[in-house]
PDB file of C-alpha atoms in Angstrom:
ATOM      1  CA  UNK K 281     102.210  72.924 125.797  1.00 84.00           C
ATOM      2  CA  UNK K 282     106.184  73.512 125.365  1.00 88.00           C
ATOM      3  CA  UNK K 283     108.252  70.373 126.457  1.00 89.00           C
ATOM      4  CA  UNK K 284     112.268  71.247 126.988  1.00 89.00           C
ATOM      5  CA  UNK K 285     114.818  68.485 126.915  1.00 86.00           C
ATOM      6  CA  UNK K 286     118.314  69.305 128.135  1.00 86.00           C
ATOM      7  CA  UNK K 287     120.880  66.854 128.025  1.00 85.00           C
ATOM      8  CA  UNK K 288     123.999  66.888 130.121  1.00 81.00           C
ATOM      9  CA  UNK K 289     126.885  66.450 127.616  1.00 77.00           C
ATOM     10  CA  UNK K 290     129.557  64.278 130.374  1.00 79.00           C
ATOM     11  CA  UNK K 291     126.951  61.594 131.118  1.00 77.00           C
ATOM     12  CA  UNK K 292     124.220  61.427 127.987  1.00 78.00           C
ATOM     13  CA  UNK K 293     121.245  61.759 130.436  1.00 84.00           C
ATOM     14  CA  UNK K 294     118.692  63.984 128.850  1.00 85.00           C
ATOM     15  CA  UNK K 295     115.588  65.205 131.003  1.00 87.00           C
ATOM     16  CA  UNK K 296     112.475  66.612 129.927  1.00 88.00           C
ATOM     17  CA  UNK K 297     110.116  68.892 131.058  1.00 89.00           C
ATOM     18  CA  UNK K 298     106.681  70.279 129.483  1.00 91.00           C
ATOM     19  CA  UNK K 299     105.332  73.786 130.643  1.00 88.00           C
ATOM     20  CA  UNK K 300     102.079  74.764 130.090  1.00 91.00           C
ATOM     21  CA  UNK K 301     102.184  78.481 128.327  1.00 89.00           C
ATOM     22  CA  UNK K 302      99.298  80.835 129.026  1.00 90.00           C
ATOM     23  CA  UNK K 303      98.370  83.072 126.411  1.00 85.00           C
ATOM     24  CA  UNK K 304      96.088  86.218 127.610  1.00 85.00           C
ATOM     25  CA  UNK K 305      94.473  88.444 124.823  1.00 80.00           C
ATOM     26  CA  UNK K 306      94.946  92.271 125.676  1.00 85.00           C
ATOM     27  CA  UNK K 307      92.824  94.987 123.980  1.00 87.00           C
ATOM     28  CA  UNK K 308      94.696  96.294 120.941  1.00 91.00           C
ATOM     29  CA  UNK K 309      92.794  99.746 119.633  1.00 92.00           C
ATOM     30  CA  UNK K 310      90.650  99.352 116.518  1.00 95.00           C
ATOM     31  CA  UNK K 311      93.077 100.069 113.067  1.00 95.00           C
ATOM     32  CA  UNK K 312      91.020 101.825 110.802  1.00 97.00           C
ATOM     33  CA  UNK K 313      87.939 103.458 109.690  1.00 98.00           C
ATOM     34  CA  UNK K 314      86.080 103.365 106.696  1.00 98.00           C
ATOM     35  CA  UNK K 315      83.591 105.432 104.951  1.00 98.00           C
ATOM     36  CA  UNK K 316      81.343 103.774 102.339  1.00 98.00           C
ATOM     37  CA  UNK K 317      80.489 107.428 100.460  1.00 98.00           C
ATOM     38  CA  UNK K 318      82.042 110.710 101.074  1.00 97.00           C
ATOM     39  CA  UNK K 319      79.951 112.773  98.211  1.00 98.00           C
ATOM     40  CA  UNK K 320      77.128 114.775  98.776  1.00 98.00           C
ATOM     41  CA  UNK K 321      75.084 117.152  96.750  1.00 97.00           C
ATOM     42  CA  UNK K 322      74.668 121.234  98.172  1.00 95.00           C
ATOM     43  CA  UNK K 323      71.482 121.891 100.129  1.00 94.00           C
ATOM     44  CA  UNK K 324      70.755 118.281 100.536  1.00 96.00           C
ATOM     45  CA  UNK K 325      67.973 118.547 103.198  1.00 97.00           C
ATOM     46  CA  UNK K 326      69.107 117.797 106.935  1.00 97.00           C
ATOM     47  CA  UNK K 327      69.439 114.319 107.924  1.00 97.00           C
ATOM     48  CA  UNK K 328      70.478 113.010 104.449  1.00 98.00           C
ATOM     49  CA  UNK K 329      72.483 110.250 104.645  1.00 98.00           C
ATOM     50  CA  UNK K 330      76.377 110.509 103.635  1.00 98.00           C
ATOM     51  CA  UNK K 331      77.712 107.574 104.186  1.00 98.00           C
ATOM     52  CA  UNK K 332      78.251 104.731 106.633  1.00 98.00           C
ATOM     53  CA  UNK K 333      81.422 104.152 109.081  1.00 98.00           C
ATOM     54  CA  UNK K 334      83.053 100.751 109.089  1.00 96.00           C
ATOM     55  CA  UNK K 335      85.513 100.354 112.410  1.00 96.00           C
ATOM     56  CA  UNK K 336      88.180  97.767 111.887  1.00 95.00           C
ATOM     57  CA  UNK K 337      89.399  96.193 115.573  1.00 93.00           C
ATOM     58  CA  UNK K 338      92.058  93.312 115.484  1.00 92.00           C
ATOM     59  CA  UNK K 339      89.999  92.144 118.528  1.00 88.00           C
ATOM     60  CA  UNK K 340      86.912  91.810 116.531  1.00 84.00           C
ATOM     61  CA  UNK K 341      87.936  88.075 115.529  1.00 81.00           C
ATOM     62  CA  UNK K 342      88.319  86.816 119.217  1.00 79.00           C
ATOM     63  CA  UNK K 343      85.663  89.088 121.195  1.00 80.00           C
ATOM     64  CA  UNK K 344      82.458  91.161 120.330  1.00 84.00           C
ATOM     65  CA  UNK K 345      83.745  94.943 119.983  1.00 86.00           C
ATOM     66  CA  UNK K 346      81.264  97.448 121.331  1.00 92.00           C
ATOM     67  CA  UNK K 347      82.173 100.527 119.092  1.00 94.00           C
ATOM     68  CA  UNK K 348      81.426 104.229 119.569  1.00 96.00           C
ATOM     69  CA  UNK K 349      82.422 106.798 117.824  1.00 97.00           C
ATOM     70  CA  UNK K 350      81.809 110.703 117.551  1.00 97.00           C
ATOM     71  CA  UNK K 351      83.178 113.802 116.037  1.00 98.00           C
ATOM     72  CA  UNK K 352      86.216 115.408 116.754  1.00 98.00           C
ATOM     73  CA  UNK K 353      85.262 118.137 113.839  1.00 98.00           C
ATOM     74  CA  UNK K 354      81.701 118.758 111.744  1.00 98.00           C
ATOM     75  CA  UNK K 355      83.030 120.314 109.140  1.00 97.00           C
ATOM     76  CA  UNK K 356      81.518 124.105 111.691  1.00 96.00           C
ATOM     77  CA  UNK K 357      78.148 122.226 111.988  1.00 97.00           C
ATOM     78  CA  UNK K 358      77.606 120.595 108.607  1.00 98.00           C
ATOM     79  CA  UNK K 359      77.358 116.984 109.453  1.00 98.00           C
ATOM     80  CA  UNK K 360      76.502 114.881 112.337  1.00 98.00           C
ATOM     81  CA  UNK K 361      77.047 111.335 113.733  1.00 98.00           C
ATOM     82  CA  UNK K 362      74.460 109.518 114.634  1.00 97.00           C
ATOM     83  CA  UNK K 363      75.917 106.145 115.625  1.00 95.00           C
ATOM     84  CA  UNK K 364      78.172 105.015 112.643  1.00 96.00           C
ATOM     85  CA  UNK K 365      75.949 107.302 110.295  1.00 98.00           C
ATOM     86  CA  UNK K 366      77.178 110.224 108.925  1.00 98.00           C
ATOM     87  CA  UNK K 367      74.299 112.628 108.354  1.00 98.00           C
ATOM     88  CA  UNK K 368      73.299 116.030 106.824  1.00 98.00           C
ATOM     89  CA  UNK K 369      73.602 118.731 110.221  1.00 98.00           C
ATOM     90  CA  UNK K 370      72.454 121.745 108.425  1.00 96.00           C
ATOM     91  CA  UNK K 371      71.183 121.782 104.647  1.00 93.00           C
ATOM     92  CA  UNK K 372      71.960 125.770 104.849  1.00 93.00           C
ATOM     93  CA  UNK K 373      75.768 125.343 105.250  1.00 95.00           C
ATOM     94  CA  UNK K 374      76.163 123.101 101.767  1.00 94.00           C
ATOM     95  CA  UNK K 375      76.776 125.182  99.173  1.00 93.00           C
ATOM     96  CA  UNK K 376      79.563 124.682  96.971  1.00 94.00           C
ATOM     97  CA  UNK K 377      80.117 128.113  96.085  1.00 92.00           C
ATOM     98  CA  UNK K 378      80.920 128.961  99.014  1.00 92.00           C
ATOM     99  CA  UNK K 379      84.530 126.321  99.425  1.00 91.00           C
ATOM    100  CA  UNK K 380      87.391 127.018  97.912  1.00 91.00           C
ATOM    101  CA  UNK K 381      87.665 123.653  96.458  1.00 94.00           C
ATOM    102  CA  UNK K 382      84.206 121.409  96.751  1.00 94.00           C
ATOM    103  CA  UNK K 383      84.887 120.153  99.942  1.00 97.00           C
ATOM    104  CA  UNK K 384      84.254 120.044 103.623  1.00 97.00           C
ATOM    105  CA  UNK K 385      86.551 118.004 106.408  1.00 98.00           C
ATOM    106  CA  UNK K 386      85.351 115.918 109.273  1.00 98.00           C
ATOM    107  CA  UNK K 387      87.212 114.275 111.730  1.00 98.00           C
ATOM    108  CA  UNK K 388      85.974 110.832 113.305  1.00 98.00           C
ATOM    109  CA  UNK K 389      86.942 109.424 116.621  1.00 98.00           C
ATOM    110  CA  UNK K 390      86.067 106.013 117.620  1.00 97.00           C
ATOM    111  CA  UNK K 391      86.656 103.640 120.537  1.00 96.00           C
ATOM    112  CA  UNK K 392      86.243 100.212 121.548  1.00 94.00           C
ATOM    113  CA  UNK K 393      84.295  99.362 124.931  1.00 92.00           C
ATOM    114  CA  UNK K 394      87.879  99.508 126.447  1.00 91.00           C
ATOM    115  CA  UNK K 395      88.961 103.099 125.563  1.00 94.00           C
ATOM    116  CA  UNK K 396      91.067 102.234 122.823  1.00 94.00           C
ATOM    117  CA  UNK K 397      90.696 104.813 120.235  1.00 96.00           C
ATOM    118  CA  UNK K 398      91.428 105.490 116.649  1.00 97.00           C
ATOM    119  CA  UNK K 399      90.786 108.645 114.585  1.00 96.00           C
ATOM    120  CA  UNK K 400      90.650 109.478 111.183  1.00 98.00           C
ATOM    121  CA  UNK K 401      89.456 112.691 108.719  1.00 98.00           C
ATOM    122  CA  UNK K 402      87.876 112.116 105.772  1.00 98.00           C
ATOM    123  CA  UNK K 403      86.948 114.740 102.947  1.00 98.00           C
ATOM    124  CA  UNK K 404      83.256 115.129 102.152  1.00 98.00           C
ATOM    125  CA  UNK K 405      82.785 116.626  98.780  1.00 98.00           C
ATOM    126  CA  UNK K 406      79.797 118.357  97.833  1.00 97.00           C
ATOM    127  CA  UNK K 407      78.848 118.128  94.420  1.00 97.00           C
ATOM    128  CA  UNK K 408      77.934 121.112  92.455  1.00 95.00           C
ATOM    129  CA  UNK K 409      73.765 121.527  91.561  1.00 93.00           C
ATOM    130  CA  UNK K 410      72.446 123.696  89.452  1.00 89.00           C
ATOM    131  CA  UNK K 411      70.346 126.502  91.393  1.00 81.00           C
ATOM    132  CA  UNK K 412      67.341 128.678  90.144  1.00 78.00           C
ATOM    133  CA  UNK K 413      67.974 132.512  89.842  1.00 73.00           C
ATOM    134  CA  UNK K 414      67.615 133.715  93.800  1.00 69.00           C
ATOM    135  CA  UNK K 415      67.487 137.379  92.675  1.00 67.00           C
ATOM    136  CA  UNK K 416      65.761 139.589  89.858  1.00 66.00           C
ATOM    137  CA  UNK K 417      66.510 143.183  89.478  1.00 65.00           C
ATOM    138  CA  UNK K 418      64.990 145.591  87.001  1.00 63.00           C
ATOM    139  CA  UNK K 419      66.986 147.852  85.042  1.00 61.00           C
ATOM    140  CA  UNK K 420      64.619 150.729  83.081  1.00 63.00           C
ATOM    141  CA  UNK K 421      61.999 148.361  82.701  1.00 59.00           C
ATOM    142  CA  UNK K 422      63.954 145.819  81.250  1.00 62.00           C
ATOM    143  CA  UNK K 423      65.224 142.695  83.911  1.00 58.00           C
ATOM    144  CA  UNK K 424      68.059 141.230  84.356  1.00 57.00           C
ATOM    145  CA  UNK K 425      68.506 137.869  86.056  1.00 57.00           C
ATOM    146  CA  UNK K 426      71.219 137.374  88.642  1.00 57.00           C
ATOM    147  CA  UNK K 427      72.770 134.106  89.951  1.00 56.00           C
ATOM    148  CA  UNK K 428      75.041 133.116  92.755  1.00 53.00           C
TER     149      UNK K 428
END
């Protein structure tokens, strides 16, 4: 409640009046997203867990938020979303040799139950294993190992 007094300056008489002020909440999108691990190792089997999504909604504090989000890049099919999981999509497209430097970018979308969106890319290295020898060729009897 607001109460105004204004007085009238000539003749000293002052009059108040309170006003009730209504205050309605409106949906403000969610601020920020958060990934608790962005490292992986190469050929980590599908479905391995990379890390967990956090969505941070100024709303959250006064109302439930129902949050979805999904990906507006996989990194070409690498990783998936299931829910705010970030998974292992194909084991067969992790290999560190084959990035230019260790790393693979997704992009995350996510919006509240009124279509508020935020979006955010996050870097997803993948850490460097050591592989066995894939290939063994023979060279006048003697061999000769070969790794990639």
């Amino acid at each position: 409640m607001v109460i105004v007094q204004i007085t009238d300056t000539v003749q000293s008489v002052a009059v108040n009046q309170s006003f009730a002020v209504a205050v309605i909440n409106v949906n403000e999108a969610p601020t920020a997203i958060y990934l608790d691990n962005a490292i992986v190792d190469e050929n980590s089997p599908t479905a391995t867990r990379v890390g967990v999504l956090n969505v941070t909604d100024p709303d959250e504090v006064f109302v439930s938020q129902r949050i979805t989000c999904g990906l507006r890049s996989d990194a070409g099919g690498r990783f998936v979303l299931r829910g705010l999981l970030v998974d292992v999509a194909d084991s067969r497209l992790l290999d560190y040799e084959a990035t230019s430097d260790g790393s693979y970018e997704i992009d995350v979308e996510c919006q509240d139950q009124d279509g508020a969106t935020v979006h955010q890319r996050f870097l997803i290295e993948i850490r460097d294993v050591n592989e066995p020898p894939i290939k063994i060729v023979s060279f006048t009897g003697l061999f000769q190992v070969w790794t990639y």
